Amino acid sequence: MRARLGYRWHLRRPLDERLVVYCAYWGRGYACNPAALHARARELAPHLRGVFLVEPGQEHTLPEGVDHAVTGSPRYWKVLARAKYLVNNANFADAVVKRPGSVHLQTQHGTPLKTMGCDQSVYPVVAAQSGSFTRLLRRVDRWDHNLSANRHSTEVWERAFPGAYETLEYGYPRNDLLLTAGAREVAAIRRALGVPEGATAVLYAPTHRDHRTGFEPGLDLEEFCAAAGDDVVVLLRAHYFYDRGGRA
């Protein structure tokens, strides 16, 4: 309560023109597009001060030297009130106010292959689980810019999350590494993942399905691995919904 009262007080203070607040996956750590933008901003705009928001216990995900604030702390509410720029791949808390002059960038965090946002309103069960669409649209109203990876995503985002924001169809910053990584970086990643030299790596990354409550692979992994042969390594990356509490 005291921290929230402090937030109201900080809202009366001027915006900090050099402060950027970043958050990924509701504070689950240093990840995705916000992390990529934060890292690049440190190189291209060193005059900006970036603060990454993380849940308690996620501080270990932060690279050395990255300033941060823990969710719910007095500093968390202070930087949210004062920041000129706010970057998120999900949404900030409903209590966060869109201040005049502030810039909110929604980066998104995937390609929408399932039913999203207001598109869920035609499915009563899904809609009931998703919560208030009025609250959703209030969050969307805070966005100044919405980052899109491709034309398909743009069409879905603008339909599922209608608002007055500007769509930036520029691609995802987190994917830049796929084009810029050199042979040394690729070799290091393969070693870290346990992919032997000369082997082919196949990534299976099924998304969350809104009509299912748990992870059900659509592929028989044991059969696939047996058929692929010993020179193929299959990597599985589950959706983050199923990575909470070791469920993935």
Short mmCIF file of C-alpha atoms in Angstrom, two decimals:
data_model
loop_
_atom_site.label_atom_id
_atom_site.label_comp_id
_atom_site.label_asym_id
_atom_site.label_seq_id
_atom_site.Cartn_x
_atom_site.Cartn_y
_atom_site.Cartn_z
CA MET A 1 0.00 0.00 0.00
CA ARG A 2 2.80 2.42 0.92
CA ALA A 3 4.58 1.70 -2.39
CA ARG A 4 1.37 2.39 -4.34
CA LEU A 5 0.91 5.67 -2.46
CA GLY A 6 4.46 6.53 -3.44
CA TYR A 7 3.52 5.85 -7.06
CA ARG A 8 0.73 8.43 -6.90
CA TRP A 9 3.20 10.95 -5.49
CA HIS A 10 5.82 10.26 -8.18
CA LEU A 11 3.16 10.80 -10.85
CA ARG A 12 3.18 14.46 -9.80
CA ARG A 13 6.86 14.76 -10.61
CA PRO A 14 8.19 15.44 -14.13
CA LEU A 15 8.98 12.59 -16.49
CA ASP A 16 12.60 11.51 -16.52
CA GLU A 17 13.49 12.06 -20.18
CA ARG A 18 16.42 9.62 -19.99
CA LEU A 19 14.70 6.78 -18.16
CA VAL A 20 13.56 3.62 -19.98
CA VAL A 21 11.69 0.85 -18.16
CA TYR A 22 11.76 -2.66 -19.64
CA CYS A 23 9.75 -5.73 -18.73
CA ALA A 24 9.42 -9.20 -20.28
CA TYR A 25 6.83 -11.89 -19.59
CA TRP A 26 5.37 -10.14 -16.55
CA GLY A 27 8.76 -9.91 -14.86
CA ARG A 28 9.93 -13.48 -15.43
CA GLY A 29 13.43 -12.32 -16.30
CA TYR A 30 15.77 -10.75 -18.84
CA ALA A 31 14.39 -12.08 -22.10
CA CYS A 32 12.83 -11.64 -25.52
CA ASN A 33 12.47 -8.38 -27.43
CA PRO A 34 12.76 -6.10 -24.37
CA ALA A 35 16.14 -7.65 -23.51
CA ALA A 36 17.35 -7.30 -27.11
CA LEU A 37 16.27 -3.65 -27.21
CA HIS A 38 17.84 -2.98 -23.82
CA ALA A 39 21.17 -4.46 -24.90
CA ARG A 40 21.21 -2.52 -28.16
CA ALA A 41 20.16 0.73 -26.50
CA ARG A 42 23.19 0.51 -24.21
CA GLU A 43 25.33 0.65 -27.36
CA LEU A 44 23.38 3.13 -29.50
CA ALA A 45 21.93 5.43 -26.83
CA PRO A 46 24.25 5.32 -23.80
CA HIS A 47 22.68 8.53 -22.47
CA LEU A 48 19.50 6.57 -21.68
CA ARG A 49 19.21 4.75 -18.35
CA GLY A 50 17.49 1.40 -18.59
CA VAL A 51 15.82 -0.33 -15.65
CA PHE A 52 14.58 -3.90 -16.07
CA LEU A 53 11.60 -5.04 -13.99
CA VAL A 54 11.80 -8.56 -12.55
CA GLU A 55 9.80 -10.65 -10.14
CA PRO A 56 11.43 -11.58 -6.81
CA GLY A 57 13.81 -14.47 -7.41
CA GLN A 58 14.45 -13.62 -11.06
CA GLU A 59 17.36 -11.28 -10.45
CA HIS A 60 19.78 -14.05 -11.47
CA THR A 61 18.58 -13.79 -15.09
CA LEU A 62 20.02 -10.30 -15.42
CA PRO A 63 23.41 -9.87 -17.07
CA GLU A 64 26.06 -8.20 -14.96
CA GLY A 65 25.62 -4.45 -14.75
CA VAL A 66 21.92 -4.35 -15.69
CA ASP A 67 19.99 -2.05 -13.37
CA HIS A 68 16.71 -3.49 -12.14
CA ALA A 69 13.71 -3.03 -9.87
CA VAL A 70 11.80 -5.83 -8.17
CA THR A 71 8.07 -6.02 -8.84
CA GLY A 72 6.02 -4.34 -6.13
CA SER A 73 8.96 -2.55 -4.52
CA PRO A 74 8.96 1.24 -3.95
CA ARG A 75 11.53 1.64 -6.73
CA TYR A 76 9.39 -0.44 -9.09
CA TRP A 77 6.53 2.04 -8.74
CA LYS A 78 8.88 5.01 -8.84
CA VAL A 79 10.44 4.13 -12.20
CA LEU A 80 7.03 3.25 -13.68
CA ALA A 81 5.79 6.70 -12.69
CA ARG A 82 8.81 8.65 -13.91
CA ALA A 83 9.94 6.83 -17.09
CA LYS A 84 9.70 8.59 -20.43
CA TYR A 85 9.85 5.26 -22.27
CA LEU A 86 8.19 1.99 -21.24
CA VAL A 87 8.89 -1.23 -23.15
CA ASN A 88 7.03 -4.50 -22.58
CA ASN A 89 6.33 -7.73 -24.46
CA ALA A 90 3.13 -8.30 -22.45
CA ASN A 91 1.37 -5.62 -20.40
CA PHE A 92 2.16 -3.52 -17.38
CA ALA A 93 -0.06 -3.72 -14.31
CA ASP A 94 -3.53 -2.23 -14.68
CA ALA A 95 -2.63 0.43 -12.10
CA VAL A 96 0.05 1.91 -14.37
CA VAL A 97 -1.03 5.29 -15.72
CA LYS A 98 -0.28 6.41 -19.27
CA ARG A 99 1.23 9.82 -18.63
CA PRO A 100 1.09 12.57 -21.25
CA GLY A 101 4.45 12.68 -22.99
CA SER A 102 5.42 9.12 -22.11
CA VAL A 103 6.00 6.55 -24.86
CA HIS A 104 4.79 2.97 -24.49
CA LEU A 105 6.22 0.36 -26.86
CA GLN A 106 4.49 -3.02 -27.01
CA THR A 107 6.95 -5.48 -28.56
CA GLN A 108 4.80 -8.65 -28.47
CA HIS A 109 6.57 -11.99 -28.03
CA GLY A 110 5.56 -14.39 -30.77
CA THR A 111 3.58 -15.02 -33.93
CA PRO A 112 -0.19 -15.15 -33.29
CA LEU A 113 -1.18 -18.62 -34.50
CA LYS A 114 -3.92 -19.02 -31.89
CA THR A 115 -6.94 -16.96 -30.89
CA MET A 116 -5.82 -13.74 -29.23
CA GLY A 117 -7.31 -10.74 -27.44
CA CYS A 118 -10.75 -9.64 -28.53
CA ASP A 119 -10.94 -12.51 -31.03
CA GLN A 120 -11.58 -14.72 -27.99
CA SER A 121 -14.86 -12.96 -27.24
CA VAL A 122 -16.82 -15.36 -29.48
CA TYR A 123 -15.75 -18.35 -27.36
CA PRO A 124 -17.59 -18.11 -24.01
CA VAL A 125 -15.36 -20.50 -22.06
CA VAL A 126 -12.12 -18.95 -23.30
CA ALA A 127 -13.52 -15.47 -22.78
CA ALA A 128 -14.45 -16.28 -19.19
CA GLN A 129 -10.91 -17.46 -18.49
CA SER A 130 -9.34 -14.46 -20.19
CA GLY A 131 -10.93 -11.87 -17.93
CA SER A 132 -12.43 -8.50 -18.75
CA PHE A 133 -12.11 -7.31 -22.33
CA THR A 134 -12.75 -3.78 -21.07
CA ARG A 135 -9.61 -4.01 -18.95
CA LEU A 136 -7.74 -5.45 -21.92
CA LEU A 137 -8.69 -2.52 -24.13
CA ARG A 138 -7.68 -0.08 -21.40
CA ARG A 139 -4.23 -1.64 -21.42
CA VAL A 140 -4.09 -1.43 -25.21
CA ASP A 141 -5.01 2.25 -24.99
CA ARG A 142 -1.66 2.86 -23.28
CA TRP A 143 0.28 1.64 -26.31
CA ASP A 144 1.84 4.25 -28.57
CA HIS A 145 3.58 1.73 -30.81
CA ASN A 146 3.05 -1.98 -31.44
CA LEU A 147 5.94 -3.97 -32.88
CA SER A 148 5.07 -6.57 -35.51
CA ALA A 149 7.26 -9.28 -37.01
CA ASN A 150 5.37 -9.70 -40.30
CA ARG A 151 2.21 -8.87 -42.25
CA HIS A 152 0.23 -11.78 -40.77
CA SER A 153 1.02 -10.61 -37.24
CA THR A 154 0.09 -7.04 -38.10
CA GLU A 155 -3.35 -8.07 -39.33
CA VAL A 156 -4.01 -10.22 -36.27
CA TRP A 157 -2.72 -7.70 -33.72
CA GLU A 158 -4.75 -4.85 -35.18
CA ARG A 159 -7.91 -6.97 -35.14
CA ALA A 160 -7.39 -8.66 -31.78
CA PHE A 161 -6.04 -5.57 -30.02
CA PRO A 162 -7.84 -2.60 -31.61
CA GLY A 163 -6.42 0.76 -30.64
CA ALA A 164 -4.99 4.07 -31.80
CA TYR A 165 -1.36 2.89 -31.62
CA GLU A 166 1.06 2.93 -34.56
CA THR A 167 2.10 -0.48 -35.90
CA LEU A 168 5.83 -0.89 -36.50
CA GLU A 169 6.26 -3.83 -38.88
CA TYR A 170 10.01 -4.02 -38.45
CA GLY A 171 10.59 -7.59 -37.29
CA TYR A 172 11.58 -8.81 -33.84
CA PRO A 173 14.80 -7.52 -32.24
CA ARG A 174 15.28 -10.87 -30.50
CA ASN A 175 15.68 -12.51 -33.94
CA ASP A 176 18.52 -10.25 -35.08
CA LEU A 177 21.00 -12.69 -33.56
CA LEU A 178 19.86 -15.34 -36.04
CA LEU A 179 21.38 -13.21 -38.79
CA THR A 180 24.32 -11.64 -37.00
CA ALA A 181 25.75 -14.62 -35.06
CA GLY A 182 29.15 -15.76 -36.27
CA ALA A 183 30.64 -19.25 -36.44
CA ARG A 184 32.17 -18.95 -32.96
CA GLU A 185 28.82 -18.00 -31.39
CA VAL A 186 27.01 -20.79 -33.23
CA ALA A 187 29.58 -23.34 -32.06
CA ALA A 188 29.29 -22.16 -28.45
CA ILE A 189 25.50 -22.45 -28.51
CA ARG A 190 25.64 -25.94 -30.04
CA ARG A 191 28.05 -27.05 -27.31
CA ALA A 192 25.82 -25.57 -24.60
CA LEU A 193 22.83 -27.46 -26.02
CA GLY A 194 24.73 -30.72 -26.33
CA VAL A 195 24.66 -30.89 -30.12
CA PRO A 196 27.71 -32.86 -31.31
CA GLU A 197 29.85 -31.52 -34.13
CA GLY A 198 28.48 -32.66 -37.47
CA ALA A 199 25.02 -33.47 -36.12
CA THR A 200 21.86 -31.80 -37.40
CA ALA A 201 19.75 -29.96 -34.83
CA VAL A 202 15.97 -29.96 -35.26
CA LEU A 203 13.92 -27.59 -33.10
CA TYR A 204 10.36 -28.54 -32.12
CA ALA A 205 8.65 -25.52 -30.54
CA PRO A 206 4.88 -26.08 -30.28
CA THR A 207 2.83 -23.09 -29.17
CA HIS A 208 0.14 -22.92 -26.52
CA ARG A 209 -3.34 -23.92 -27.70
CA ASP A 210 -6.10 -21.87 -26.13
CA HIS A 211 -8.53 -24.81 -26.16
CA ARG A 212 -6.21 -26.99 -24.06
CA THR A 213 -5.27 -26.69 -20.40
CA GLY A 214 -1.98 -28.57 -20.57
CA PHE A 215 0.86 -29.42 -22.90
CA GLU A 216 -0.02 -32.16 -25.36
CA PRO A 217 2.66 -32.64 -28.03
CA GLY A 218 1.21 -33.22 -31.46
CA LEU A 219 4.28 -35.20 -32.37
CA ASP A 220 5.44 -38.57 -31.03
CA LEU A 221 8.93 -37.44 -30.09
CA GLU A 222 10.31 -40.90 -29.36
CA GLU A 223 9.14 -42.21 -32.72
CA PHE A 224 10.42 -39.13 -34.50
CA CYS A 225 13.85 -39.35 -32.86
CA ALA A 226 14.13 -43.03 -33.71
CA ALA A 227 13.24 -42.36 -37.34
CA ALA A 228 15.57 -39.36 -37.61
CA GLY A 229 18.67 -41.34 -36.73
CA ASP A 230 21.67 -40.88 -34.47
CA ASP A 231 23.04 -37.90 -36.39
CA VAL A 232 19.98 -35.76 -35.57
CA VAL A 233 19.45 -34.01 -32.22
CA VAL A 234 15.87 -32.94 -31.48
CA LEU A 235 15.50 -29.85 -29.28
CA LEU A 236 12.16 -29.21 -27.57
CA ARG A 237 11.12 -25.72 -26.50
CA ALA A 238 7.74 -25.66 -24.79
CA HIS A 239 5.60 -22.54 -24.54
CA TYR A 240 6.36 -20.51 -21.41
CA PHE A 241 2.87 -21.25 -20.06
CA TYR A 242 4.06 -24.82 -19.49
CA ASP A 243 7.43 -23.89 -18.04
CA ARG A 244 6.04 -22.68 -14.72
CA GLY A 245 6.79 -24.95 -11.82
CA GLY A 246 8.71 -27.43 -13.97
CA ARG A 247 5.74 -28.56 -16.03
CA ALA A 248 7.63 -28.44 -19.33
#
